[in-house]
Each structure stands twice: as C-alpha cells, then as structure tokens.
Coordinates of C-alpha atoms in Angstrom, one line a residue:
M1 CA 2.3 -2.1 3.2
A2 CA 0.2 -1.3 6.3
R3 CA 0.0 -4.2 8.8
K4 CA -3.4 -5.2 10.1
N5 CA -4.5 -7.2 13.0
A6 CA -5.7 -10.8 12.7
T7 CA -9.4 -10.1 12.7
D8 CA -9.4 -7.9 9.7
N9 CA -12.8 -6.6 8.6
P10 CA -12.9 -3.1 7.0
L11 CA -16.5 -2.8 8.1
A12 CA -15.7 -3.4 11.8
P13 CA -17.4 -0.8 14.0
V14 CA -14.1 1.0 14.8
T15 CA -10.9 1.0 12.8
L16 CA -7.8 2.5 14.4
A17 CA -5.0 3.5 12.0
V18 CA -1.9 4.1 14.0
G19 CA 1.3 5.8 12.7
Q20 CA 2.6 8.8 10.8
E21 CA 3.0 7.4 7.2
D22 CA 0.6 9.5 5.3
L23 CA 0.2 7.1 2.4
L24 CA -0.6 4.2 4.6
L25 CA -3.1 6.2 6.6
D26 CA -4.8 7.4 3.5
R27 CA -5.0 3.8 2.2
A28 CA -6.5 2.6 5.5
V29 CA -9.3 5.2 5.1
Q30 CA -9.7 4.3 1.4
E31 CA -10.1 0.6 2.2
V32 CA -12.9 1.2 4.7
V33 CA -14.7 3.6 2.4
A34 CA -14.4 1.2 -0.5
A35 CA -15.8 -1.7 1.6
A36 CA -18.6 0.5 2.8
R37 CA -19.6 1.6 -0.7
A38 CA -19.4 -1.9 -2.0
A39 CA -22.0 -2.8 0.7
D40 CA -24.0 0.4 0.0
A41 CA -23.2 2.7 -2.9
D42 CA -24.9 5.6 -1.1
T43 CA -22.6 5.5 1.9
D44 CA -22.1 8.9 3.5
V45 CA -18.5 9.7 4.3
R46 CA -17.6 12.4 6.8
D47 CA -13.8 13.3 7.0
L48 CA -13.1 15.5 10.0
A49 CA -10.1 17.3 11.5
P50 CA -9.9 17.4 15.3
D51 CA -11.3 20.9 15.6
Q52 CA -14.4 19.8 13.6
L53 CA -15.3 17.2 16.2
A54 CA -16.6 19.3 19.1
P55 CA -18.3 17.7 22.1
G56 CA -21.6 16.4 21.0
T57 CA -20.7 16.2 17.3
L58 CA -20.1 12.5 17.3
A59 CA -23.5 11.8 18.8
E60 CA -25.1 13.9 16.0
L61 CA -23.2 12.1 13.3
T62 CA -24.0 8.7 14.6
S63 CA -27.6 9.3 15.5
P64 CA -30.1 6.9 13.8
S65 CA -31.2 8.0 10.3
L66 CA -34.7 7.7 9.0
F67 CA -33.3 6.1 5.9
A68 CA -30.9 3.7 7.8
E69 CA -28.0 4.8 5.6
R70 CA -24.5 3.5 6.0
K71 CA -22.0 6.0 7.1
V72 CA -18.2 6.2 7.6
V73 CA -16.9 8.8 10.0
V74 CA -13.2 9.5 9.7
V75 CA -11.4 11.5 12.4
R76 CA -7.8 12.6 11.5
N77 CA -5.1 13.4 14.1
A78 CA -7.3 11.9 16.8
Q79 CA -4.4 12.5 19.3
D80 CA -5.3 16.2 19.1
L81 CA -9.0 15.8 20.1
S82 CA -10.1 17.9 23.1
A83 CA -10.6 16.1 26.5
D84 CA -14.4 16.5 26.3
T85 CA -14.5 15.0 22.8
V86 CA -12.3 12.1 23.8
K87 CA -14.9 11.3 26.5
D88 CA -17.6 11.2 23.8
V89 CA -15.5 8.9 21.6
K90 CA -14.7 6.5 24.5
A91 CA -18.4 6.4 25.4
Y92 CA -19.1 5.5 21.7
F93 CA -16.7 2.5 21.9
G94 CA -19.1 0.9 24.4
A95 CA -22.2 1.2 22.2
P96 CA -21.2 1.6 18.5
V97 CA -24.1 2.2 16.0
E98 CA -24.9 -0.4 13.4
E99 CA -24.2 0.6 9.8
I100 CA -21.7 3.2 11.0
T101 CA -17.9 2.7 10.8
L102 CA -15.7 5.0 12.8
V103 CA -12.1 5.4 11.6
L104 CA -9.6 7.1 14.0
L105 CA -6.2 8.1 12.6
H106 CA -3.8 8.4 15.5
A107 CA 0.0 9.3 15.4
G108 CA 0.7 6.6 18.0
G109 CA 2.9 8.7 20.4
A110 CA 2.3 9.6 24.0
K111 CA -0.1 12.3 23.1
G112 CA -3.7 11.0 23.2
K113 CA -2.5 7.6 24.5
G114 CA -5.6 7.3 26.6
L115 CA -7.8 7.3 23.5
L116 CA -5.5 4.8 21.8
D117 CA -5.6 2.4 24.8
A118 CA -9.4 2.7 25.1
A119 CA -9.9 1.9 21.4
R120 CA -7.6 -1.2 21.7
K121 CA -9.4 -2.4 24.9
A122 CA -12.7 -2.1 23.1
G123 CA -11.4 -4.4 20.3
A124 CA -11.0 -1.9 17.5
R125 CA -9.6 -3.2 14.3
E126 CA -6.1 -1.8 14.1
V127 CA -4.0 -0.9 11.0
A128 CA -0.3 -0.2 11.6
C129 CA 0.9 2.8 9.5
A130 CA 4.3 3.5 11.0
K131 CA 6.9 5.5 9.1
M132 CA 9.2 3.3 7.1
T133 CA 12.7 4.5 8.2
K134 CA 14.7 1.5 7.2
P135 CA 15.8 0.8 3.6
A136 CA 14.7 -2.9 4.1
D137 CA 11.2 -1.8 4.9
R138 CA 10.9 0.3 1.8
L139 CA 12.3 -2.5 -0.2
S140 CA 9.5 -4.8 1.2
F141 CA 7.0 -2.1 0.4
V142 CA 8.1 -2.0 -3.3
R143 CA 7.9 -5.8 -3.5
G144 CA 4.5 -5.7 -2.0
E145 CA 3.3 -3.0 -4.5
F146 CA 4.4 -5.2 -7.5
R147 CA 2.8 -8.2 -5.9
V148 CA -0.6 -6.4 -5.4
L149 CA -0.5 -5.3 -9.0
G150 CA 0.2 -8.8 -10.1
R151 CA 3.5 -8.2 -11.7
A152 CA 7.0 -9.8 -11.4
A153 CA 10.0 -7.6 -10.6
T154 CA 13.5 -8.9 -9.9
P155 CA 15.1 -8.2 -6.5
E156 CA 17.7 -6.0 -8.3
A157 CA 14.9 -4.0 -9.9
C158 CA 13.2 -3.4 -6.6
Q159 CA 16.5 -2.3 -5.0
A160 CA 17.3 0.0 -7.9
L161 CA 13.9 1.6 -7.6
V162 CA 14.4 2.3 -3.9
D163 CA 17.9 3.6 -4.5
A164 CA 16.6 5.9 -7.3
I165 CA 13.4 7.2 -5.6
G166 CA 14.4 7.4 -2.0
S167 CA 12.1 7.3 1.1
D168 CA 8.9 8.9 -0.2
L169 CA 6.3 6.1 -0.3
R170 CA 3.9 8.0 -2.5
E171 CA 6.7 8.4 -5.1
L172 CA 7.7 4.8 -4.8
A173 CA 4.1 3.6 -5.2
S174 CA 3.6 5.9 -8.2
A175 CA 6.8 4.6 -9.8
V176 CA 5.7 1.0 -9.4
A177 CA 2.3 1.8 -10.9
Q178 CA 4.0 3.6 -13.9
L179 CA 6.4 0.7 -14.6
V180 CA 3.5 -1.8 -14.4
A181 CA 1.4 0.3 -16.8
D182 CA 4.2 0.9 -19.3
V183 CA 6.3 -2.3 -19.3
E184 CA 5.3 -5.8 -20.3
G185 CA 6.8 -8.9 -18.8
T186 CA 9.2 -9.1 -15.8
I187 CA 10.6 -5.7 -14.7
D188 CA 14.3 -5.8 -14.2
E189 CA 17.1 -3.5 -13.2
A190 CA 17.7 -2.3 -16.8
V191 CA 14.1 -1.2 -17.1
V192 CA 14.3 0.8 -13.8
G193 CA 17.5 2.4 -15.1
R194 CA 15.9 3.5 -18.3
Y195 CA 13.0 5.2 -16.5
Y196 CA 14.9 6.7 -13.6
T197 CA 18.5 7.1 -14.9
G198 CA 18.9 10.7 -13.6
R199 CA 17.6 9.9 -10.2
A200 CA 19.4 6.6 -9.9
E201 CA 22.7 8.3 -10.7
A202 CA 22.0 10.7 -7.9
S203 CA 21.4 8.0 -5.4
S204 CA 23.6 7.8 -2.3
F205 CA 24.0 4.1 -3.0
T206 CA 25.5 4.8 -6.4
V207 CA 28.2 6.9 -4.7
A208 CA 28.9 4.1 -2.2
D209 CA 29.0 1.4 -4.9
R210 CA 31.5 3.3 -7.0
A211 CA 33.6 4.1 -4.0
V212 CA 33.8 0.5 -2.6
E213 CA 34.7 -0.6 -6.1
G214 CA 37.7 1.7 -6.1
R215 CA 36.4 3.9 -8.8
A216 CA 37.3 7.2 -7.2
A217 CA 36.6 9.6 -10.2
E218 CA 33.2 8.1 -10.9
A219 CA 32.3 8.1 -7.1
L220 CA 33.2 11.8 -6.9
E221 CA 31.2 12.6 -10.0
A222 CA 28.2 10.7 -8.5
L223 CA 28.7 12.5 -5.2
R224 CA 28.6 16.0 -6.8
W225 CA 25.5 15.1 -8.8
S226 CA 23.8 13.7 -5.7
L227 CA 24.5 16.9 -3.7
A228 CA 23.4 19.1 -6.6
T229 CA 20.1 17.2 -6.8
G230 CA 19.3 17.5 -3.1
V231 CA 20.5 14.2 -1.6
A232 CA 21.1 14.7 2.1
P233 CA 24.8 14.4 3.0
V234 CA 23.9 12.1 6.0
M235 CA 22.3 9.7 3.5
I236 CA 25.6 9.5 1.6
T237 CA 27.7 8.8 4.7
S238 CA 25.2 6.1 5.8
A239 CA 25.4 4.4 2.4
L240 CA 29.2 4.6 2.4
A241 CA 29.3 3.0 5.9
Q242 CA 26.8 0.3 4.8
G243 CA 28.9 -0.5 1.8
V244 CA 32.1 -0.8 3.7
R245 CA 30.5 -2.9 6.5
A246 CA 29.1 -5.3 3.9
I247 CA 32.6 -5.8 2.6
G248 CA 33.9 -6.4 6.1
K249 CA 31.1 -8.8 7.0
L250 CA 31.5 -10.9 3.9
S251 CA 35.3 -11.0 3.9
S252 CA 35.2 -12.4 7.4
A253 CA 32.5 -15.0 6.7
R254 CA 33.2 -18.6 5.9
G255 CA 32.7 -19.6 2.3
G256 CA 29.4 -21.0 1.2
R257 CA 26.4 -20.6 -1.1
P258 CA 24.9 -17.1 -1.4
A259 CA 21.7 -18.4 0.3
D260 CA 23.6 -19.7 3.3
L261 CA 25.6 -16.5 3.6
A262 CA 22.5 -14.4 3.2
R263 CA 21.0 -16.1 6.2
E264 CA 24.2 -15.8 8.2
L265 CA 24.9 -12.1 7.4
G266 CA 21.3 -10.8 7.0
M267 CA 21.7 -9.8 3.3
P268 CA 19.6 -10.9 0.3
P269 CA 21.4 -13.5 -1.9
W270 CA 21.7 -11.1 -4.8
K271 CA 23.6 -8.6 -2.6
I272 CA 26.1 -11.4 -1.6
D273 CA 27.0 -11.8 -5.3
R274 CA 27.4 -8.0 -5.7
V275 CA 29.6 -7.6 -2.6
R276 CA 31.8 -10.5 -3.6
Q277 CA 32.6 -8.6 -6.8
Q278 CA 33.2 -5.4 -5.0
M279 CA 35.5 -6.9 -2.3
R280 CA 38.3 -8.1 -4.5
G281 CA 40.8 -5.3 -3.8
W282 CA 40.0 -5.0 -0.1
T283 CA 42.2 -6.0 3.0
P284 CA 41.2 -6.0 6.7
D285 CA 43.3 -2.9 7.3
G286 CA 41.5 -1.2 4.4
V287 CA 38.1 -2.0 5.9
A288 CA 39.2 -0.5 9.2
L289 CA 40.6 2.7 7.5
A290 CA 37.5 3.1 5.4
L291 CA 35.2 2.8 8.4
R292 CA 37.2 5.4 10.3
A293 CA 36.9 7.7 7.3
C294 CA 33.1 7.2 7.1
A295 CA 32.8 7.9 10.9
E296 CA 34.8 11.2 10.4
A297 CA 32.7 12.2 7.5
D298 CA 29.5 11.4 9.4
A299 CA 30.6 13.7 12.2
G300 CA 31.6 16.3 9.7
V301 CA 28.2 16.4 8.0
K302 CA 26.4 16.5 11.4
G303 CA 27.9 19.8 12.5
G304 CA 31.4 18.6 13.5
G305 CA 33.1 20.3 10.5
D306 CA 32.9 23.5 8.5
D307 CA 32.4 22.0 5.0
P308 CA 30.2 18.9 4.7
E309 CA 30.9 18.6 1.0
Y310 CA 34.6 18.5 1.6
A311 CA 34.2 15.9 4.4
L312 CA 32.2 13.7 2.0
E313 CA 34.8 14.1 -0.8
K314 CA 37.6 13.0 1.7
A315 CA 35.6 10.0 2.7
V316 CA 34.8 8.9 -0.8
V317 CA 38.5 9.2 -1.8
A318 CA 39.6 7.3 1.3
V319 CA 37.1 4.5 0.7
A320 CA 38.2 4.2 -3.0
R321 CA 41.8 4.0 -2.0
A322 CA 41.1 1.4 0.6
A323 CA 39.3 -0.6 -2.1
R324 CA 42.5 -0.8 -4.2
A325 CA 44.9 -1.7 -1.3
R326 CA 45.4 -5.3 -2.5
R327 CA 45.9 -4.2 -6.1
T328 CA 48.7 -1.7 -5.4

C-alpha cells in the first residue's frame, strides 16, 4: 500500500503523492476526496491535467467563494507544469486557502524537482506511490489488501496469487476483492488455485519450481504455456535463478528451525519448508552448473542469442538435470 508521512491528515492543505504507481496515485486522490466529502457532501472536486492549469488558473480555483464551499483541486503529472504555473503553485504553498485541499501528483524524478522540494519544505502531507518492482513488495501489497478487507489469507495463498497475477497492482487488488467476496473463511493456496489455475500454471515461478524439483517434462510444458500466454522470457530466467539461488543458500546454511533460517537467509518460513523439499537431489556442483545455465539463458533472452525460447528450454533442462544429480 502507499506509504504516508507521520502527520497524516487527508484534509491537510496540500497533499503530495509521489511516484508512478497509478493505482496508488488514484487511491491517494480518492482518500482525500472521501475525507472532504465526509466533512462536506457538496465538496467541489476539480481534477486537472498540467495543460489545464495555466498561469492564474490556480488563483481562480482557490479564490474565496460566497458560499464558503469546500474544494479539492487535483493536479496530475505536476512535474509537467509550465515554469509560470509552478511559480503560482509555490506562491500558494505560502498562503493556502482554508477549506481547499490541493493534491499534487508528481512522478518523483528529476523533472519538476523544484516544485517537489518546495512542497516538502512547505510541510505538505506526502504519500509515497512508487512502482512496486520487487516480488516481496507485491507480496506485502497483497497481504495488506486482505488485511484492509478484514480477511485472513495464508502466506502460501498470497504468494500463489502474486505468482498467478503478476505485477499489475490493479489486477492484484481486484483478485483479492473477488476472493474476499466469493469465499468464506481463510483463503488458502487451494482456493487461489481454483480461481486462477490457468494463470498460475503460466507463471514463471511454476516453471522454476518444476525445474528445481527435477521434473523436466513438466517444467518444459509450463514454460511453453507461459510463453504462449505472454509471460516475458526475462521473468522466467529471473525466477529460475531465484529458485537455484534459494537451493544454494539453504544447502550451505546451518541446520535450524524455519523461523531462524528465515531470518538468516531473508526468506519467509513457509519458503524454507518448500525449498527443503526441492533441494533433496542437489549437489554443490549442480548448483554451480544451474546458475551458469541461468546466466547464459538470461544473456540469450536479452539479445545475446538468436532464439530466446531455445535458450530458456536449454536452461530449464540444465536446471532439472542438476536437480537430479544426487539421485543418478
């Protein structure tokens, strides 16, 4: 979920939503609008693109009203405002109008940084809406969605949902809402599987799981289905490498309880149990060979080879063979 600063009041004079995650940006706006309309049902909301906020427009929008109405002024892509309009906005920071909430959506990069710095210096309420590029962040997002909706979901169910849906937060949020609406009791991995079987089978992590378990035929089947349904090859090489690295990290760790190993290795306890089951046929040499195969495949799918699909198939077979080294 979006992160907010400590003094969080949706009706603060200025709210600054920073980042490029569209769902979180939209939610930041919705939160302010909902709070304003809770205070005054007749709140006027103006949602503006940068080219709609010309010099002088902000002064018009924030001028006192005969009816003293509450107003929310939303400015999207504030980093694209003209220099003259930025001057108007900065001047407004020094004398915000009562009953008016200004919401600035800013991408957070170098462009328009002067406006960003000025808003922060003026004490604007800030909501962080950065893109969630890491699987762990998306997993935390899903857990938070279930928590906000007041429902319990197992760690395995949350991971399965991320694996099945992918990186689109809107789709993840929609999937959580659907499961909460349709299913009673705790939501577990089996429930997610029933709802999202086709997508879960196409996930890059399914390919990796089958490969590190030494199930070459099933891994290749999952690989072909993944590619056919649009999974990016680079996501598959990443999942393969993560799976092999997890095997290597756990095999070199000292024995202990899953909770202790989880802290030491930076994995959730449930994943420790899963990797323990997957690592039974592995040897140190097998891990090294598999990592080399993953690196070669990664280079192949990023332009270093003529056939990304063939590079992936070679890597999947190599990982599956390495997983069976101790059994042969």
